[in-house]
Amino acid sequence: MKKKGLITVTVCLIVIGIAVSAVSGRKPYKNLEASDIVSAAVHLIPPDKTIQITEMEELVSYLNEVVIYNEDDSYRESCGQAVIFTLTMADGSREEIMAYNPFIVINGTGYKTKYEPCQKLNGYANKLWKSQADGTDKSDCY
């Protein structure tokens, strides 16, 4: 009888653990540092513009906040603005991160994402574009 109760409790704890991890998500860039990035650019669609990013600290701060949940390719059926960050890393690898709220696509794999961090990435890209477009800093654009 005790064995059966122990097995039941263990199974319940495993199920709860899986449910909590699915709901809580994970941060794929939580340990990313500006020094890990050699170069970065962002492509905005629309307006089909690419901007070189020279200061990595702000970009990294937004990427550190990104939370992903389960894989989800239904972003392909959505419409709206996509911002695609291409990072060349110090180790020679490349990362392509598309913020497409409520999705984020990392190196071709789509994930549901937490809304606020993804929206900040989108706002950051638009701030860069607007700043470049008229030559002024638009820090309050999002």
mmCIF file of C-alpha atoms in Angstrom:
data_model
loop_
_atom_site.group_PDB
_atom_site.id
_atom_site.type_symbol
_atom_site.label_atom_id
_atom_site.label_comp_id
_atom_site.label_asym_id
_atom_site.label_seq_id
_atom_site.Cartn_x
_atom_site.Cartn_y
_atom_site.Cartn_z
ATOM 1 C CA MET A 1 0.000 0.000 0.000
ATOM 2 C CA LYS A 2 2.811 2.408 0.885
ATOM 3 C CA LYS A 3 4.550 1.592 -2.402
ATOM 4 C CA LYS A 4 1.425 2.407 -4.396
ATOM 5 C CA GLY A 5 1.044 5.748 -2.611
ATOM 6 C CA LEU A 6 4.704 6.610 -3.214
ATOM 7 C CA ILE A 7 4.373 5.833 -6.929
ATOM 8 C CA THR A 8 1.241 7.970 -7.161
ATOM 9 C CA VAL A 9 2.955 10.914 -5.435
ATOM 10 C CA THR A 10 6.031 10.555 -7.681
ATOM 11 C CA VAL A 11 3.913 10.510 -10.851
ATOM 12 C CA CYS A 12 1.969 13.568 -9.646
ATOM 13 C CA LEU A 13 5.195 15.462 -8.942
ATOM 14 C CA ILE A 14 6.550 14.618 -12.391
ATOM 15 C CA VAL A 15 3.324 15.799 -14.067
ATOM 16 C CA ILE A 16 3.353 19.019 -12.017
ATOM 17 C CA GLY A 17 7.022 19.583 -12.901
ATOM 18 C CA ILE A 18 6.319 19.181 -16.614
ATOM 19 C CA ALA A 19 3.319 21.524 -16.411
ATOM 20 C CA VAL A 20 5.274 24.188 -14.530
ATOM 21 C CA SER A 21 8.187 24.058 -16.975
ATOM 22 C CA ALA A 22 5.802 24.350 -19.929
ATOM 23 C CA VAL A 23 4.082 27.383 -18.396
ATOM 24 C CA SER A 24 7.185 29.113 -17.057
ATOM 25 C CA GLY A 25 9.158 29.018 -20.303
ATOM 26 C CA ARG A 26 12.882 29.494 -20.670
ATOM 27 C CA LYS A 27 15.247 32.311 -21.529
ATOM 28 C CA PRO A 28 17.522 31.224 -24.387
ATOM 29 C CA TYR A 29 19.647 34.392 -24.199
ATOM 30 C CA LYS A 30 19.753 34.945 -20.448
ATOM 31 C CA ASN A 31 23.568 34.549 -20.338
ATOM 32 C CA LEU A 32 24.310 36.515 -23.518
ATOM 33 C CA GLU A 33 26.755 39.394 -23.106
ATOM 34 C CA ALA A 34 27.583 42.247 -25.471
ATOM 35 C CA SER A 35 31.145 40.926 -25.801
ATOM 36 C CA ASP A 36 29.723 37.690 -27.275
ATOM 37 C CA ILE A 37 28.563 39.615 -30.379
ATOM 38 C CA VAL A 38 31.014 40.769 -33.052
ATOM 39 C CA SER A 39 28.402 42.433 -35.288
ATOM 40 C CA ALA A 40 24.652 42.788 -35.509
ATOM 41 C CA ALA A 41 22.049 44.090 -37.924
ATOM 42 C CA VAL A 42 18.278 44.260 -37.935
ATOM 43 C CA HIS A 43 16.009 43.963 -40.960
ATOM 44 C CA LEU A 44 12.484 45.380 -40.637
ATOM 45 C CA ILE A 45 9.689 44.011 -42.843
ATOM 46 C CA PRO A 46 7.858 46.309 -43.576
ATOM 47 C CA PRO A 47 9.472 48.755 -44.509
ATOM 48 C CA ASP A 48 12.152 46.384 -45.913
ATOM 49 C CA LYS A 49 15.051 48.280 -44.316
ATOM 50 C CA THR A 50 18.262 46.985 -42.744
ATOM 51 C CA ILE A 51 20.136 48.849 -40.020
ATOM 52 C CA GLN A 52 23.571 48.026 -38.644
ATOM 53 C CA ILE A 53 23.660 47.952 -34.858
ATOM 54 C CA THR A 54 26.788 49.488 -33.383
ATOM 55 C CA GLU A 55 25.987 49.440 -29.650
ATOM 56 C CA MET A 56 25.311 45.887 -28.486
ATOM 57 C CA GLU A 57 24.431 46.595 -24.837
ATOM 58 C CA GLU A 58 20.848 47.707 -25.444
ATOM 59 C CA LEU A 59 20.154 44.849 -27.859
ATOM 60 C CA VAL A 60 21.598 42.332 -25.391
ATOM 61 C CA SER A 61 19.451 43.718 -22.574
ATOM 62 C CA TYR A 62 16.313 43.025 -24.633
ATOM 63 C CA LEU A 63 17.497 39.572 -25.714
ATOM 64 C CA ASN A 64 18.266 38.663 -22.085
ATOM 65 C CA GLU A 65 14.549 39.166 -21.312
ATOM 66 C CA VAL A 66 13.157 36.971 -24.126
ATOM 67 C CA VAL A 67 11.095 34.059 -22.816
ATOM 68 C CA ILE A 68 10.124 31.181 -25.088
ATOM 69 C CA TYR A 69 7.551 28.479 -24.511
ATOM 70 C CA ASN A 70 6.615 25.581 -26.776
ATOM 71 C CA GLU A 71 7.652 25.275 -30.425
ATOM 72 C CA ASP A 72 4.968 26.735 -32.666
ATOM 73 C CA ASP A 73 5.168 27.223 -36.434
ATOM 74 C CA SER A 74 1.781 28.917 -36.725
ATOM 75 C CA TYR A 75 3.645 32.236 -37.021
ATOM 76 C CA ARG A 76 3.730 31.417 -40.751
ATOM 77 C CA GLU A 77 -0.018 32.060 -40.865
ATOM 78 C CA SER A 78 0.233 35.487 -39.210
ATOM 79 C CA CYS A 79 0.692 38.893 -40.711
ATOM 80 C CA GLY A 80 2.310 42.007 -39.319
ATOM 81 C CA GLN A 81 5.759 43.477 -38.934
ATOM 82 C CA ALA A 82 8.738 41.171 -38.501
ATOM 83 C CA VAL A 83 12.084 42.379 -37.225
ATOM 84 C CA ILE A 84 14.971 40.046 -37.939
ATOM 85 C CA PHE A 85 18.160 40.393 -35.930
ATOM 86 C CA THR A 86 21.246 38.777 -37.415
ATOM 87 C CA LEU A 87 24.080 38.367 -34.944
ATOM 88 C CA THR A 88 27.608 37.301 -35.751
ATOM 89 C CA MET A 89 29.015 35.786 -32.605
ATOM 90 C CA ALA A 90 32.590 35.909 -31.306
ATOM 91 C CA ASP A 91 32.880 32.136 -31.809
ATOM 92 C CA GLY A 92 32.090 32.550 -35.539
ATOM 93 C CA SER A 93 28.499 31.289 -35.377
ATOM 94 C CA ARG A 94 25.447 33.236 -36.536
ATOM 95 C CA GLU A 95 22.121 33.688 -34.812
ATOM 96 C CA GLU A 96 19.001 34.811 -36.639
ATOM 97 C CA ILE A 97 16.241 35.980 -34.326
ATOM 98 C CA MET A 98 12.921 37.128 -35.738
ATOM 99 C CA ALA A 99 10.623 38.958 -33.351
ATOM 100 C CA TYR A 100 7.084 38.493 -34.665
ATOM 101 C CA ASN A 101 4.807 38.912 -31.673
ATOM 102 C CA PRO A 102 3.481 36.669 -30.107
ATOM 103 C CA PHE A 103 6.165 34.494 -31.693
ATOM 104 C CA ILE A 104 9.913 34.505 -31.860
ATOM 105 C CA VAL A 105 11.789 32.509 -34.477
ATOM 106 C CA ILE A 106 15.319 31.461 -33.546
ATOM 107 C CA ASN A 107 17.421 30.061 -36.375
ATOM 108 C CA GLY A 108 14.301 28.923 -38.240
ATOM 109 C CA THR A 109 12.431 27.394 -35.285
ATOM 110 C CA GLY A 110 9.295 29.225 -34.149
ATOM 111 C CA TYR A 111 8.241 29.516 -30.515
ATOM 112 C CA LYS A 112 5.403 31.109 -28.635
ATOM 113 C CA THR A 113 6.917 33.906 -26.605
ATOM 114 C CA LYS A 114 6.127 36.171 -23.721
ATOM 115 C CA TYR A 115 4.533 39.300 -25.188
ATOM 116 C CA GLU A 116 6.387 42.142 -23.425
ATOM 117 C CA PRO A 117 10.031 41.187 -24.168
ATOM 118 C CA CYS A 118 9.207 40.459 -27.805
ATOM 119 C CA GLN A 119 7.389 43.785 -28.100
ATOM 120 C CA LYS A 120 10.453 45.551 -26.657
ATOM 121 C CA LEU A 121 12.620 43.977 -29.375
ATOM 122 C CA ASN A 122 10.153 45.196 -31.987
ATOM 123 C CA GLY A 123 10.097 48.675 -30.475
ATOM 124 C CA TYR A 124 13.897 48.758 -30.319
ATOM 125 C CA ALA A 125 14.178 47.908 -34.027
ATOM 126 C CA ASN A 126 11.652 50.590 -34.949
ATOM 127 C CA LYS A 127 13.469 53.123 -32.775
ATOM 128 C CA LEU A 128 16.694 52.372 -34.660
ATOM 129 C CA TRP A 129 14.933 52.728 -38.008
ATOM 130 C CA LYS A 130 13.229 56.002 -37.108
ATOM 131 C CA SER A 131 16.455 57.366 -35.675
ATOM 132 C CA GLN A 132 18.289 56.513 -38.885
ATOM 133 C CA ALA A 133 15.477 57.800 -41.090
ATOM 134 C CA ASP A 134 15.529 61.345 -39.791
ATOM 135 C CA GLY A 135 18.944 61.511 -38.144
ATOM 136 C CA THR A 136 17.604 62.080 -34.629
ATOM 137 C CA ASP A 137 17.336 59.917 -31.554
ATOM 138 C CA LYS A 138 13.796 58.627 -31.048
ATOM 139 C CA SER A 139 14.322 56.993 -27.672
ATOM 140 C CA ASP A 140 10.667 57.377 -26.751
ATOM 141 C CA CYS A 141 9.213 55.714 -29.868
ATOM 142 C CA TYR A 142 7.897 52.661 -28.106
#
